[in-house]
mmCIF file of C-alpha atoms in Angstrom:
data_model
loop_
_atom_site.group_PDB
_atom_site.id
_atom_site.type_symbol
_atom_site.label_atom_id
_atom_site.label_comp_id
_atom_site.label_asym_id
_atom_site.label_seq_id
_atom_site.Cartn_x
_atom_site.Cartn_y
_atom_site.Cartn_z
ATOM 1 C CA MET A 10 -29.069 -39.267 32.730
ATOM 2 C CA PRO A 11 -26.513 -41.688 31.595
ATOM 3 C CA ASP A 12 -27.408 -41.360 28.030
ATOM 4 C CA ALA A 13 -26.230 -37.977 28.299
ATOM 5 C CA ALA A 14 -23.039 -39.703 29.803
ATOM 6 C CA ALA A 15 -22.549 -41.623 27.052
ATOM 7 C CA LEU A 16 -22.575 -38.793 24.955
ATOM 8 C CA ALA A 17 -20.318 -36.707 27.030
ATOM 9 C CA ALA A 18 -17.515 -39.209 26.751
ATOM 10 C CA LEU A 19 -17.709 -39.835 23.271
ATOM 11 C CA LEU A 20 -17.760 -36.143 22.249
ATOM 12 C CA ARG A 21 -14.656 -35.429 24.601
ATOM 13 C CA ALA A 22 -13.105 -38.704 22.820
ATOM 14 C CA HIS A 23 -13.798 -36.591 19.624
ATOM 15 C CA PRO A 24 -13.478 -32.995 19.939
ATOM 16 C CA GLY A 25 -14.451 -30.360 17.162
ATOM 17 C CA THR A 26 -17.399 -33.271 16.151
ATOM 18 C CA LEU A 27 -19.280 -31.988 13.159
ATOM 19 C CA VAL A 28 -22.851 -31.012 14.162
ATOM 20 C CA LEU A 29 -25.893 -31.743 11.665
ATOM 21 C CA THR A 30 -29.438 -30.221 12.599
ATOM 22 C CA GLY A 31 -32.997 -30.297 11.809
ATOM 23 C CA ALA A 32 -35.837 -28.893 12.325
ATOM 24 C CA GLY A 33 -36.521 -30.311 15.878
ATOM 25 C CA ILE A 34 -33.905 -28.349 16.948
ATOM 26 C CA SER A 35 -36.117 -25.495 16.480
ATOM 27 C CA THR A 36 -39.522 -26.621 17.996
ATOM 28 C CA ASP A 37 -38.771 -24.928 21.322
ATOM 29 C CA SER A 38 -38.236 -21.726 19.772
ATOM 30 C CA GLY A 39 -41.803 -21.849 18.147
ATOM 31 C CA ILE A 40 -41.180 -23.291 14.995
ATOM 32 C CA PRO A 41 -42.817 -26.467 14.256
ATOM 33 C CA ASP A 42 -41.414 -29.634 12.715
ATOM 34 C CA TYR A 43 -42.464 -31.066 9.546
ATOM 35 C CA ARG A 44 -42.679 -34.734 11.032
ATOM 36 C CA GLY A 45 -44.600 -35.973 14.669
ATOM 37 C CA PRO A 46 -42.025 -38.426 16.719
ATOM 38 C CA ASP A 47 -43.499 -41.372 14.659
ATOM 39 C CA GLY A 48 -41.510 -39.721 11.579
ATOM 40 C CA THR A 49 -45.352 -39.143 10.089
ATOM 41 C CA ARG A 50 -45.294 -35.674 8.295
ATOM 42 C CA ARG A 51 -47.645 -33.230 9.891
ATOM 43 C CA VAL A 52 -48.072 -30.578 7.009
ATOM 44 C CA THR A 53 -47.583 -30.515 3.206
ATOM 45 C CA PRO A 54 -44.720 -28.485 2.364
ATOM 46 C CA MET A 55 -44.304 -26.390 -0.584
ATOM 47 C CA GLN A 56 -43.081 -28.187 -3.597
ATOM 48 C CA HIS A 57 -40.329 -26.702 -5.758
ATOM 49 C CA GLY A 58 -41.970 -27.616 -8.986
ATOM 50 C CA ASP A 59 -45.170 -25.922 -8.004
ATOM 51 C CA PHE A 60 -43.414 -22.795 -6.784
ATOM 52 C CA VAL A 61 -41.727 -22.346 -9.891
ATOM 53 C CA GLY A 62 -44.522 -23.394 -12.370
ATOM 54 C CA SER A 63 -47.636 -21.529 -11.103
ATOM 55 C CA SER A 64 -48.041 -18.140 -10.447
ATOM 56 C CA GLN A 65 -51.311 -19.075 -8.102
ATOM 57 C CA ALA A 66 -48.920 -21.388 -6.019
ATOM 58 C CA ARG A 67 -46.166 -18.478 -5.297
ATOM 59 C CA GLN A 68 -49.367 -16.086 -4.442
ATOM 60 C CA ARG A 69 -50.624 -18.893 -2.013
ATOM 61 C CA TYR A 70 -46.808 -19.017 -0.609
ATOM 62 C CA TRP A 71 -46.549 -15.139 -0.303
ATOM 63 C CA ALA A 72 -49.433 -14.424 0.953
ATOM 64 C CA ARG A 73 -49.371 -17.118 4.096
ATOM 65 C CA SER A 74 -45.666 -16.171 4.373
ATOM 66 C CA PHE A 75 -46.849 -12.313 4.835
ATOM 67 C CA ILE A 76 -48.721 -13.337 7.761
ATOM 68 C CA GLY A 77 -46.153 -16.050 8.880
ATOM 69 C CA TRP A 78 -43.157 -14.005 8.525
ATOM 70 C CA GLN A 79 -44.255 -11.381 11.997
ATOM 71 C CA ARG A 80 -43.809 -14.469 13.652
ATOM 72 C CA PHE A 81 -41.557 -16.851 12.299
ATOM 73 C CA SER A 82 -38.941 -13.276 12.003
ATOM 74 C CA HIS A 83 -39.351 -12.975 16.091
ATOM 75 C CA ALA A 84 -38.596 -16.412 16.702
ATOM 76 C CA GLU A 85 -35.320 -16.397 19.033
ATOM 77 C CA PRO A 86 -32.341 -19.122 19.752
ATOM 78 C CA ASN A 87 -34.088 -21.583 22.433
ATOM 79 C CA ALA A 88 -31.491 -23.575 25.252
ATOM 80 C CA ALA A 89 -30.532 -26.152 22.925
ATOM 81 C CA HIS A 90 -29.188 -23.516 20.229
ATOM 82 C CA HIS A 91 -27.280 -22.087 23.155
ATOM 83 C CA ALA A 92 -26.011 -25.223 23.884
ATOM 84 C CA VAL A 93 -24.193 -26.057 20.604
ATOM 85 C CA ALA A 94 -22.652 -22.273 20.738
ATOM 86 C CA VAL A 95 -21.401 -22.909 24.218
ATOM 87 C CA LEU A 96 -20.074 -26.468 23.062
ATOM 88 C CA GLN A 97 -18.444 -24.893 20.137
ATOM 89 C CA ARG A 98 -16.779 -22.271 21.783
ATOM 90 C CA ARG A 99 -15.280 -25.001 24.213
ATOM 91 C CA GLY A 100 -14.221 -26.836 21.395
ATOM 92 C CA VAL A 101 -16.403 -29.929 22.044
ATOM 93 C CA LEU A 102 -18.247 -29.214 18.807
ATOM 94 C CA GLY A 103 -17.050 -27.967 15.148
ATOM 95 C CA PRO A 104 -18.775 -26.430 12.314
ATOM 96 C CA VAL A 105 -22.478 -26.901 12.027
ATOM 97 C CA ILE A 106 -24.758 -28.060 8.817
ATOM 98 C CA THR A 107 -27.916 -26.950 10.027
ATOM 99 C CA GLN A 108 -30.828 -27.835 7.270
ATOM 100 C CA ASN A 109 -33.130 -25.379 9.118
ATOM 101 C CA VAL A 110 -34.197 -21.986 7.203
ATOM 102 C CA ASP A 111 -34.652 -19.891 10.517
ATOM 103 C CA GLY A 112 -31.081 -18.604 11.302
ATOM 104 C CA LEU A 113 -31.306 -19.597 14.940
ATOM 105 C CA HIS A 114 -28.031 -21.161 15.288
ATOM 106 C CA GLN A 115 -26.260 -17.767 14.053
ATOM 107 C CA ALA A 116 -28.431 -15.969 16.435
ATOM 108 C CA ALA A 117 -27.294 -17.866 19.237
ATOM 109 C CA GLY A 118 -23.858 -17.155 18.139
ATOM 110 C CA SER A 119 -22.718 -20.152 16.939
ATOM 111 C CA ARG A 120 -19.804 -19.477 14.250
ATOM 112 C CA GLU A 121 -19.002 -21.691 10.593
ATOM 113 C CA VAL A 122 -22.910 -22.575 9.974
ATOM 114 C CA THR A 123 -23.533 -23.944 6.654
ATOM 115 C CA GLU A 124 -27.123 -23.543 5.975
ATOM 116 C CA LEU A 125 -27.668 -26.363 3.986
ATOM 117 C CA HIS A 126 -31.197 -25.695 2.546
ATOM 118 C CA GLY A 127 -30.566 -21.952 2.443
ATOM 119 C CA SER A 128 -32.171 -18.815 4.860
ATOM 120 C CA LEU A 129 -35.731 -17.525 4.531
ATOM 121 C CA ALA A 130 -33.945 -13.945 5.155
ATOM 122 C CA GLU A 131 -33.126 -13.168 1.783
ATOM 123 C CA VAL A 132 -34.943 -12.950 -1.530
ATOM 124 C CA VAL A 133 -33.996 -14.447 -4.519
ATOM 125 C CA CYS A 134 -35.723 -13.485 -8.289
ATOM 126 C CA LEU A 135 -36.118 -16.631 -10.329
ATOM 127 C CA THR A 136 -36.203 -14.572 -13.263
ATOM 128 C CA CYS A 137 -32.774 -11.914 -13.663
ATOM 129 C CA ASP A 138 -31.219 -13.802 -10.078
ATOM 130 C CA THR A 139 -31.624 -10.404 -8.399
ATOM 131 C CA ARG A 140 -31.135 -11.090 -4.338
ATOM 132 C CA SER A 141 -32.802 -9.156 -1.551
ATOM 133 C CA ASP A 142 -33.836 -8.759 1.727
ATOM 134 C CA ARG A 143 -36.820 -10.532 3.275
ATOM 135 C CA ASP A 144 -37.980 -7.493 5.339
ATOM 136 C CA LEU A 145 -37.772 -5.317 2.494
ATOM 137 C CA LEU A 146 -40.135 -7.378 1.099
ATOM 138 C CA GLN A 147 -42.512 -7.610 3.718
ATOM 139 C CA ALA A 148 -42.515 -3.979 3.969
ATOM 140 C CA ARG A 149 -43.467 -3.971 0.530
ATOM 141 C CA MET A 150 -46.060 -6.549 0.621
ATOM 142 C CA ALA A 151 -47.678 -4.548 3.596
ATOM 143 C CA GLU A 152 -47.971 -1.334 1.329
ATOM 144 C CA ALA A 153 -49.359 -3.733 -1.503
ATOM 145 C CA ASN A 154 -52.055 -5.039 0.544
ATOM 146 C CA PRO A 155 -52.908 -2.713 2.917
ATOM 147 C CA GLY A 156 -55.667 -4.388 5.325
ATOM 148 C CA PHE A 157 -54.903 -7.609 4.665
ATOM 149 C CA GLU A 158 -53.417 -8.857 8.194
ATOM 150 C CA ALA A 159 -56.415 -7.638 9.822
ATOM 151 C CA LEU A 160 -58.675 -9.842 7.026
ATOM 152 C CA ALA A 161 -56.713 -12.535 8.028
ATOM 153 C CA SER A 162 -56.779 -12.715 11.588
ATOM 154 C CA GLY A 163 -58.890 -15.164 12.827
ATOM 155 C CA GLU A 164 -59.207 -17.618 9.496
ATOM 156 C CA ALA A 165 -57.233 -20.523 11.184
ATOM 157 C CA PRO A 166 -59.929 -23.699 11.013
ATOM 158 C CA ASP A 167 -59.506 -24.051 14.964
ATOM 159 C CA GLY A 168 -60.537 -20.354 15.360
ATOM 160 C CA SER A 169 -57.616 -19.172 16.468
ATOM 161 C CA ARG A 170 -55.180 -16.582 14.943
ATOM 162 C CA VAL A 171 -53.742 -17.403 12.108
ATOM 163 C CA SER A 172 -50.359 -16.278 13.436
ATOM 164 C CA SER A 173 -50.312 -19.335 15.640
ATOM 165 C CA GLN A 174 -50.560 -21.528 12.814
ATOM 166 C CA ILE A 175 -47.030 -21.135 11.658
ATOM 167 C CA ARG A 176 -45.241 -23.451 9.262
ATOM 168 C CA PRO A 177 -41.499 -24.716 8.990
ATOM 169 C CA ASP A 178 -41.515 -22.763 5.405
ATOM 170 C CA GLY A 179 -42.340 -19.668 7.791
ATOM 171 C CA ASP A 180 -46.084 -19.540 6.557
ATOM 172 C CA ILE A 181 -49.141 -20.457 8.098
ATOM 173 C CA VAL A 182 -52.705 -21.655 6.905
ATOM 174 C CA LEU A 183 -54.829 -19.196 5.092
ATOM 175 C CA ASP A 184 -58.479 -19.582 3.493
ATOM 176 C CA ASP A 185 -58.299 -19.818 -0.346
ATOM 177 C CA ASP A 186 -60.762 -17.045 -0.890
ATOM 178 C CA LEU A 187 -58.682 -14.545 0.820
ATOM 179 C CA VAL A 188 -55.359 -15.500 -0.980
ATOM 180 C CA ALA A 189 -57.198 -14.974 -4.185
ATOM 181 C CA GLY A 190 -56.999 -11.091 -2.588
ATOM 182 C CA PHE A 191 -53.477 -10.659 -1.888
ATOM 183 C CA HIS A 192 -51.319 -9.028 -4.299
ATOM 184 C CA LEU A 193 -48.485 -10.844 -5.769
ATOM 185 C CA PRO A 194 -44.737 -9.143 -5.432
ATOM 186 C CA ARG A 195 -42.869 -8.075 -8.091
ATOM 187 C CA CYS A 196 -39.075 -7.660 -8.632
ATOM 188 C CA THR A 197 -37.997 -4.003 -8.386
ATOM 189 C CA VAL A 198 -35.287 -4.759 -10.977
ATOM 190 C CA CYS A 199 -37.187 -6.765 -14.082
ATOM 191 C CA GLY A 200 -40.764 -6.579 -13.033
ATOM 192 C CA ALA A 201 -41.428 -10.495 -12.959
ATOM 193 C CA HIS A 202 -43.239 -11.654 -10.223
ATOM 194 C CA THR A 203 -41.052 -14.847 -10.094
ATOM 195 C CA LEU A 204 -39.736 -13.635 -6.041
ATOM 196 C CA LYS A 205 -38.396 -16.832 -4.256
ATOM 197 C CA PRO A 206 -37.611 -17.154 -0.823
ATOM 198 C CA ASP A 207 -33.520 -18.538 -1.265
ATOM 199 C CA VAL A 208 -34.212 -21.780 0.545
ATOM 200 C CA VAL A 209 -34.965 -25.106 -1.277
ATOM 201 C CA PHE A 210 -38.397 -26.354 -1.087
ATOM 202 C CA PHE A 211 -39.274 -30.040 -1.415
ATOM 203 C CA GLY A 212 -38.578 -31.441 -4.357
ATOM 204 C CA GLY A 213 -35.799 -28.642 -5.253
ATOM 205 C CA SER A 214 -32.244 -29.325 -5.390
ATOM 206 C CA VAL A 215 -29.135 -28.128 -2.912
ATOM 207 C CA PRO A 216 -26.462 -26.161 -4.981
ATOM 208 C CA ARG A 217 -23.866 -28.687 -5.940
ATOM 209 C CA GLU A 218 -21.123 -26.411 -4.295
ATOM 210 C CA ARG A 219 -22.840 -26.227 -0.978
ATOM 211 C CA VAL A 220 -23.180 -30.245 -1.184
ATOM 212 C CA ASP A 221 -19.868 -30.518 -1.879
ATOM 213 C CA ALA A 222 -18.534 -28.409 0.759
ATOM 214 C CA CYS A 223 -20.914 -30.551 3.279
ATOM 215 C CA TYR A 224 -19.145 -33.931 2.047
ATOM 216 C CA ALA A 225 -15.565 -32.047 3.058
ATOM 217 C CA LEU A 226 -16.784 -31.170 6.525
ATOM 218 C CA THR A 227 -17.562 -34.822 6.875
ATOM 219 C CA ASP A 228 -14.206 -35.832 5.497
ATOM 220 C CA ALA A 229 -12.886 -33.772 7.812
ATOM 221 C CA ALA A 230 -14.984 -34.539 10.848
ATOM 222 C CA PRO A 231 -13.688 -36.638 13.820
ATOM 223 C CA ALA A 232 -17.223 -37.415 14.207
ATOM 224 C CA LEU A 233 -20.876 -36.614 13.665
ATOM 225 C CA LEU A 234 -23.466 -35.317 16.078
ATOM 226 C CA VAL A 235 -26.959 -35.299 14.513
ATOM 227 C CA LEU A 236 -29.605 -33.476 16.826
ATOM 228 C CA GLY A 237 -33.009 -32.986 15.898
ATOM 229 C CA SER A 238 -33.805 -34.647 12.665
ATOM 230 C CA SER A 239 -35.581 -37.765 11.399
ATOM 231 C CA LEU A 240 -33.241 -37.993 8.475
ATOM 232 C CA ALA A 241 -36.289 -38.471 6.065
ATOM 233 C CA VAL A 242 -34.846 -37.064 3.354
ATOM 234 C CA MET A 243 -31.647 -37.762 1.985
ATOM 235 C CA SER A 244 -30.847 -34.134 2.289
ATOM 236 C CA GLY A 245 -28.956 -34.744 5.318
ATOM 237 C CA LEU A 246 -29.200 -38.798 5.409
ATOM 238 C CA ARG A 247 -26.252 -38.537 2.992
ATOM 239 C CA PHE A 248 -24.115 -37.075 5.377
ATOM 240 C CA VAL A 249 -24.453 -39.949 7.725
ATOM 241 C CA ARG A 250 -23.861 -42.355 5.782
ATOM 242 C CA HIS A 251 -20.363 -40.896 4.177
ATOM 243 C CA ALA A 252 -19.733 -40.422 8.225
ATOM 244 C CA ALA A 253 -20.682 -43.980 8.792
ATOM 245 C CA LYS A 254 -18.929 -45.209 5.599
ATOM 246 C CA ARG A 255 -15.549 -43.254 6.633
ATOM 247 C CA GLY A 256 -15.869 -45.222 10.097
ATOM 248 C CA ILE A 257 -16.437 -42.019 12.587
ATOM 249 C CA PRO A 258 -18.643 -42.211 15.174
ATOM 250 C CA VAL A 259 -21.979 -40.896 14.274
ATOM 251 C CA MET A 260 -24.032 -40.319 17.191
ATOM 252 C CA ALA A 261 -27.891 -38.685 17.139
ATOM 253 C CA VAL A 262 -30.503 -37.100 19.796
ATOM 254 C CA THR A 263 -33.557 -36.704 18.886
ATOM 255 C CA ARG A 264 -37.199 -37.838 19.196
ATOM 256 C CA GLY A 265 -38.319 -40.969 17.688
ATOM 257 C CA PRO A 266 -36.489 -43.019 15.091
ATOM 258 C CA THR A 267 -34.154 -41.907 12.287
ATOM 259 C CA ARG A 268 -33.562 -43.181 8.737
ATOM 260 C CA GLY A 269 -30.137 -43.621 10.219
ATOM 261 C CA ASP A 270 -30.554 -45.895 12.666
ATOM 262 C CA ASP A 271 -28.842 -48.544 12.066
ATOM 263 C CA LEU A 272 -25.525 -46.366 11.115
ATOM 264 C CA MET A 273 -25.847 -44.588 14.711
ATOM 265 C CA THR A 274 -22.627 -45.610 17.252
ATOM 266 C CA LEU A 275 -25.069 -43.801 19.723
ATOM 267 C CA ARG A 276 -28.657 -43.287 20.037
ATOM 268 C CA VAL A 277 -30.537 -40.799 22.311
ATOM 269 C CA ASP A 278 -34.485 -40.477 22.019
ATOM 270 C CA GLY A 279 -34.864 -37.938 24.197
ATOM 271 C CA PRO A 280 -35.470 -34.182 24.479
ATOM 272 C CA LEU A 281 -32.425 -31.970 22.993
ATOM 273 C CA ALA A 282 -32.217 -29.129 25.754
ATOM 274 C CA PRO A 283 -31.985 -31.284 28.651
ATOM 275 C CA THR A 284 -29.455 -33.536 26.885
ATOM 276 C CA LEU A 285 -27.100 -30.954 25.818
ATOM 277 C CA ALA A 286 -27.771 -28.943 29.565
ATOM 278 C CA ALA A 287 -25.948 -32.422 30.773
ATOM 279 C CA VAL A 288 -23.382 -32.405 28.403
ATOM 280 C CA VAL A 289 -22.492 -28.482 29.428
ATOM 281 C CA SER A 290 -22.654 -29.368 32.643
ATOM 282 C CA ALA A 291 -20.125 -32.099 32.052
ATOM 283 C CA GLY A 292 -17.787 -29.657 31.724
ATOM 284 C CA LEU A 293 -15.912 -30.473 28.931
ATOM 285 C CA ALA A 294 -13.047 -28.984 27.712
ATOM 286 C CA ALA A 295 -13.746 -26.328 30.220
#
């Protein structure tokens, strides 16, 4: 695998390389990407403005998420996540910035992980800022919506069970008539029905202090490695541009084109797990 050999050589010359990961690293864990290999968006994600401005949008999200969470929360790290953790322990890779909200890097043993877009494991009330655990909310929604899971089964348009229709936001596809009967969860502190997963939806803004922290990581990095991201949104692309402006090597392993291809020192268009496995096998910093 010549591309992997070239990647291994660059990493060997730049120990502690900063990592930026996208949805493509979690697809082998059963969590799909927003876009196909050609960069075309396959699903329409929840929009921040819709969620904040409409109780109906929040009802739709939480009904779908109630079903989707059961599969999403049981997703396990795949070989690519584990390879990143191994390369971190060996000193080949440094901190990880992930655009994902699934917690799989930490589950695989990676440390120094910055969750750029937050985490689905936590919930925040937009009215009083109270934070709570997603599993506890799941239990409350189950109590408030007895039998909803059974009603939802088989509602996918293709006839499959809805639990097979998981989306990157952690929700799934449900019929609108079914959603209309779902009781929207309320905050246990202030009573408002403005609970939101502690993630940055499309159209929302990453907290400034988190962005600044990621810029600082990029400033301190000897190189940047992008894994499983098309860099289609500025949220991740800005760090690639910043790294290139600094003059440090920028590498990427992902399927299909990225918006940062013109900034790449090395670009591997291929599957993540085999490529990273080949890098691990190279015995870097062993």
